Short mmCIF file of C-alpha atoms and ligand atoms in Angstrom, two decimals:
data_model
loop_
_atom_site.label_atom_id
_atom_site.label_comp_id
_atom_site.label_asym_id
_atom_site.label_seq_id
_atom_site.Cartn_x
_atom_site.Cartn_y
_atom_site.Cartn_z
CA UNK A 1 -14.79 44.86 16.35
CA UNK A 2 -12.88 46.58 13.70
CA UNK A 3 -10.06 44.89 11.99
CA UNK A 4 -7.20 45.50 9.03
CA UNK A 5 -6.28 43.26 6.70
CA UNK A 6 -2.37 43.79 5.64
CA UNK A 7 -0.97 42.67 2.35
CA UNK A 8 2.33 41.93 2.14
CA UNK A 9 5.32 40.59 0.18
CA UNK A 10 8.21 39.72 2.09
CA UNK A 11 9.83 40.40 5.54
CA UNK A 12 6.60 41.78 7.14
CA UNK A 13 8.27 44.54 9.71
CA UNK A 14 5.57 47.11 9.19
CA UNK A 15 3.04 44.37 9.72
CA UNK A 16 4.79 43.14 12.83
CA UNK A 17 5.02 47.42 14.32
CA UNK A 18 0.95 46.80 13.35
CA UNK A 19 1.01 43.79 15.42
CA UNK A 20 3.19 45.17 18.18
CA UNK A 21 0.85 48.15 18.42
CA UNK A 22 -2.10 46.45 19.25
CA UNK A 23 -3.85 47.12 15.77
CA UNK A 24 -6.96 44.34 15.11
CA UNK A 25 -5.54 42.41 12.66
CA UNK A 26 -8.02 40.20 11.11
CA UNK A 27 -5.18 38.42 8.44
CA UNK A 28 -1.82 38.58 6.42
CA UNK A 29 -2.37 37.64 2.69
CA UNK A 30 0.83 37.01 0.81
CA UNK A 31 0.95 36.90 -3.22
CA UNK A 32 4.56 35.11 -2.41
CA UNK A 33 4.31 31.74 -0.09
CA UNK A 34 8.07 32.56 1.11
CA UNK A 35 7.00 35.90 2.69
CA UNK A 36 8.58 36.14 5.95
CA UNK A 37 6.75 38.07 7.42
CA UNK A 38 3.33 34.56 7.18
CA UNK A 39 5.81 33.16 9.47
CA UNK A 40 5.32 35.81 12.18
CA UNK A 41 2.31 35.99 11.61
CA UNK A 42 1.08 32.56 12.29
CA UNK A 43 3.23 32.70 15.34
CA UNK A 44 1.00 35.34 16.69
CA UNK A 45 -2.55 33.11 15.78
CA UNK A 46 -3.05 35.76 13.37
CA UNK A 47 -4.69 34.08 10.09
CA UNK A 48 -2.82 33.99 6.98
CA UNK A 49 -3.86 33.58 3.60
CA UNK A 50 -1.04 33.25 0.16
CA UNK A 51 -2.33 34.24 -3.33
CA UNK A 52 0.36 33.28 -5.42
CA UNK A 53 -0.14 35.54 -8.57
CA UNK A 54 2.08 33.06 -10.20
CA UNK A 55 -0.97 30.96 -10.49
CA UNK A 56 -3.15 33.59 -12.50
CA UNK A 57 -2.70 34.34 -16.44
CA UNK A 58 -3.79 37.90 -15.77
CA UNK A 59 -4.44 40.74 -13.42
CA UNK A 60 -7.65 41.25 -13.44
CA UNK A 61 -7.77 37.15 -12.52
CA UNK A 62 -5.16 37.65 -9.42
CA UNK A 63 -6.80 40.92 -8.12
CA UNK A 64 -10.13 39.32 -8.09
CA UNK A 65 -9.17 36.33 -6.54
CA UNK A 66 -7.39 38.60 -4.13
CA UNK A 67 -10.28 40.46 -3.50
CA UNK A 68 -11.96 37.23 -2.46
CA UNK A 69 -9.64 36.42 0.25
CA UNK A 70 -9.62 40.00 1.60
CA UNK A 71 -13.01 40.14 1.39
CA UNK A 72 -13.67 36.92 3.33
CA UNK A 73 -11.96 38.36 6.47
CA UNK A 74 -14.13 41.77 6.01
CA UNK A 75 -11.83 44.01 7.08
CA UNK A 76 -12.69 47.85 7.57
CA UNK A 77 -9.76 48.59 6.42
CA UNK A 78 -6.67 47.19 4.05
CA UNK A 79 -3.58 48.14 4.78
CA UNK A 80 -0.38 47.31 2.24
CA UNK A 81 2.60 46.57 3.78
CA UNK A 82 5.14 46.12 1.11
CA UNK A 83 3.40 44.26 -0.98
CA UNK A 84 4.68 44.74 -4.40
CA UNK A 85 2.14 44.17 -6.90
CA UNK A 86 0.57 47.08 -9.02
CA UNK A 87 -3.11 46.66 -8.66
CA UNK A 88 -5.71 46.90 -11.53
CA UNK A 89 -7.41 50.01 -11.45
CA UNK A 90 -10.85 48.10 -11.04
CA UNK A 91 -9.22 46.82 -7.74
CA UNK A 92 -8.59 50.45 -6.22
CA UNK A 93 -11.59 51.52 -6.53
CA UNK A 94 -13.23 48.72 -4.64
CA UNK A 95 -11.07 49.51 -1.83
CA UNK A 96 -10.67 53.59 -2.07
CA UNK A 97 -10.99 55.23 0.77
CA UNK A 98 -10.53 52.06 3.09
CA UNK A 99 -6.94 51.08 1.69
CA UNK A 100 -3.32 52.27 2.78
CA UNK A 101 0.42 52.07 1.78
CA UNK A 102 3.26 53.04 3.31
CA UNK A 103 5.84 54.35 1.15
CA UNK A 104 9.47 54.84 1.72
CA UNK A 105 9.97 58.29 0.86
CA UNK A 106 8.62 62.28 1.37
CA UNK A 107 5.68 61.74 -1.10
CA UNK A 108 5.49 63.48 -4.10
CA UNK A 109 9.41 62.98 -4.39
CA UNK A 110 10.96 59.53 -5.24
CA UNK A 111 7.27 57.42 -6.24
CA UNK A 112 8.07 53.97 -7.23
CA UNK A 113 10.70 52.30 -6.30
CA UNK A 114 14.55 52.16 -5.24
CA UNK A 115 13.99 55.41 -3.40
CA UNK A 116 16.52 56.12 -0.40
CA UNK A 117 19.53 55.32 -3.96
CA UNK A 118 17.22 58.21 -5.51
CA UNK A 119 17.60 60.40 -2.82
CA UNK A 120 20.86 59.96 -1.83
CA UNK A 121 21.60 60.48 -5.95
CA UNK A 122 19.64 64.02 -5.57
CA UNK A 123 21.52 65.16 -2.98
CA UNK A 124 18.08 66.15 -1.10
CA UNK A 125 18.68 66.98 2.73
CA UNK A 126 15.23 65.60 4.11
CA UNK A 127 14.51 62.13 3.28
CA UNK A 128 11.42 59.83 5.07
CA UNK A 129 8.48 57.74 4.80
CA UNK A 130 4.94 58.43 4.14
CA UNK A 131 1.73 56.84 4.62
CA UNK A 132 -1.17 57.57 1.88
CA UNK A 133 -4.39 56.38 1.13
CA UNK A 134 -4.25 54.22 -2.73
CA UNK A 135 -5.55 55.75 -5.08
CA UNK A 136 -5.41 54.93 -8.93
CA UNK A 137 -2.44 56.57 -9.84
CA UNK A 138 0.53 54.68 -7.99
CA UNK A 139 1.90 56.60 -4.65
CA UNK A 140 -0.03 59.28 -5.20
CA UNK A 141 -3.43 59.10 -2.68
CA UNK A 142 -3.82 61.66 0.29
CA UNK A 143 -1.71 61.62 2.51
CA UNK A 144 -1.74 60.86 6.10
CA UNK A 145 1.31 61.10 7.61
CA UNK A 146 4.95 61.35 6.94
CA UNK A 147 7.88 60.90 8.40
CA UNK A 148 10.86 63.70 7.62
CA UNK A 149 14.75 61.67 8.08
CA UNK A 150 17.51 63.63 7.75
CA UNK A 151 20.37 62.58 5.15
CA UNK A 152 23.69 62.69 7.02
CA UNK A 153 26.78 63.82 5.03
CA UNK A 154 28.02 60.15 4.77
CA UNK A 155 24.72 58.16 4.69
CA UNK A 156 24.70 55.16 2.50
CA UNK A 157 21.69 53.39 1.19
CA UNK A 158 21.35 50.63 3.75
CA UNK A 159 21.94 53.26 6.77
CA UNK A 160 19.18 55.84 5.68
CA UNK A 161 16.64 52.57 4.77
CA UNK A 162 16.94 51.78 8.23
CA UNK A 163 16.85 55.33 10.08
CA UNK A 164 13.82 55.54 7.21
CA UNK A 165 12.10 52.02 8.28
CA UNK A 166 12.57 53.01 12.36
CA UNK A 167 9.72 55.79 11.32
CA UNK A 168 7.44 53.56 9.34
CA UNK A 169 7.37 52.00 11.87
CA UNK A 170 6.18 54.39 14.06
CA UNK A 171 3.76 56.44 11.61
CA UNK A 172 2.19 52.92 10.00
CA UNK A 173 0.82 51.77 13.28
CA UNK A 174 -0.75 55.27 13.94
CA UNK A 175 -2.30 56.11 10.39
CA UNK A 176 -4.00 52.41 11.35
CA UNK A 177 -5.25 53.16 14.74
CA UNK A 178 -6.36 56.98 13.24
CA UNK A 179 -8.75 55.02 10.68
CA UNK A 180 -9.70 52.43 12.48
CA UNK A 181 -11.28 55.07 14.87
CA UNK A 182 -12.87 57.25 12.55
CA UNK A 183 -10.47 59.99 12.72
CA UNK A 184 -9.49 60.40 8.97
CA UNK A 185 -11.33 62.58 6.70
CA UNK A 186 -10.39 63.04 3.22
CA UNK A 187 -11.66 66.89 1.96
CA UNK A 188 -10.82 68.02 -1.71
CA UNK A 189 -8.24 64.84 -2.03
CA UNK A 190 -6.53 65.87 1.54
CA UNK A 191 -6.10 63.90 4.22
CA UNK A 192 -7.04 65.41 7.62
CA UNK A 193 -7.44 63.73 11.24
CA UNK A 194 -10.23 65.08 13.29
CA UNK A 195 -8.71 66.41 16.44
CA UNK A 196 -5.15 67.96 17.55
CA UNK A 197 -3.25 65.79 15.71
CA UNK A 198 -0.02 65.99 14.50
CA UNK A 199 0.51 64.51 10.85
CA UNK A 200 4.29 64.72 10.82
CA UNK A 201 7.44 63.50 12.65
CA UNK A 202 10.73 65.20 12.69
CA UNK A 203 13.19 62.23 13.50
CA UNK A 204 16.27 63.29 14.36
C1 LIG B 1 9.06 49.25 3.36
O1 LIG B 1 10.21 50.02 3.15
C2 LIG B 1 7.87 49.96 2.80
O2 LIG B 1 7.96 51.34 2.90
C3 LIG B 1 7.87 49.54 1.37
O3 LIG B 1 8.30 48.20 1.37
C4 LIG B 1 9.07 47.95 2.54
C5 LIG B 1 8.40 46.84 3.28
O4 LIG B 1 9.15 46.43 4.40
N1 LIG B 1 6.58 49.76 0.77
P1 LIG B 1 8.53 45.37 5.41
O5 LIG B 1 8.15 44.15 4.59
O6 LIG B 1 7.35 45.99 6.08
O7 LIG B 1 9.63 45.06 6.37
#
């Protein structure tokens, strides 16, 4: 059977919409031991794996020792769940074309981080989330899906992050399912899926 591997960092919602979707997941590898989202996790039986890159002197030494544990599970695909760790180039490439991220914002605007205090700072109108295959250059792989969220006339940061997060939640799980059965093709660095398919939400 297929499976996904999902990295993450911290509270682990996207991996628990993953879970609550029905996605194959094979493991949850942590670099940070207090992630919450092991906890959930291992609740489900899921298997869980922590790669503290604390305990490596360099990158290239925690990526390859993350590569390991991914690797053990083989996974078709990888999917990166706020993990927040900036991957070696080397690293990338063993995974491209097999490896997601969701990112919390209408890709090409606001890459990196502290995005919904970007866009509120712009003034844009349209806000969202985004899910992209990883490429080298950070944020910046073909994209899947996104998500468009309005911004309201008195949104703050914490009350767009969560009208954002609602519709990570919902695009994450299906950019999963949409690999997992063969339904994403990548043409001329453009993400397709075969089929009538939409590749956006409008959340309202
Ligand atoms: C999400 O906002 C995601 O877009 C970003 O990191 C956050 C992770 O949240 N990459 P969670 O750990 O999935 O709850």
């Amino acid at each position: 059977m297929k499976s996904v591997v999902i990295l993450i960092s911290g509270r682990g919602s996207n991996l628990q919409a993953m879970v609550e979707a029905g996605l194959p997941v094979a493991a949850v590898i942590s670099n940070r031991a207090d992630a919450a989202g092991l906890e959930y996790a291992a609740g489900r039986g899921i298997a869980t794996a922590i790669v503290p890159h604390r305990d490596f002197a360099t990158r290239d030494a925690f990526d390859a020792a993350l590569a390991r544990a991914i690797d053990s599970f083989r996974p078709d695909l990888v999917a990166l769940a706020g993990f927040m760790r900036i991957f070696t180039e080397g690293f990338v490439l063993r995974y491209q074309g097999r490896m997601l991220n969701i990112h919390p914002s209408l890709l090409p605007a606001f890459a990196g981080l502290d995005t919904h205090a970007r866009a509120l700072a712009a003034g844009v109108k349209l806000h969202g989330c985004t899910v992209h295959f990883v490429t080298p250059q950070l944020d910046h792989g073909p994209i899947v899906i996104q998500a468009a969220v309005p911004v309201l006339a008195h949104d703050d940061e914490v009350g767009l992050a969560a009208r954002v997060l609602a519709q990570e939640h919902r695009i994450y799980p299906q950019a999963a399912r949409w690999f997992l059965d063969g339904k994403l093709v990548i043409e001329s660095g453009v993400a397709r899926v075969k089929g009538d398919h939409p590749q956006q939400v409008f959340a309202p």
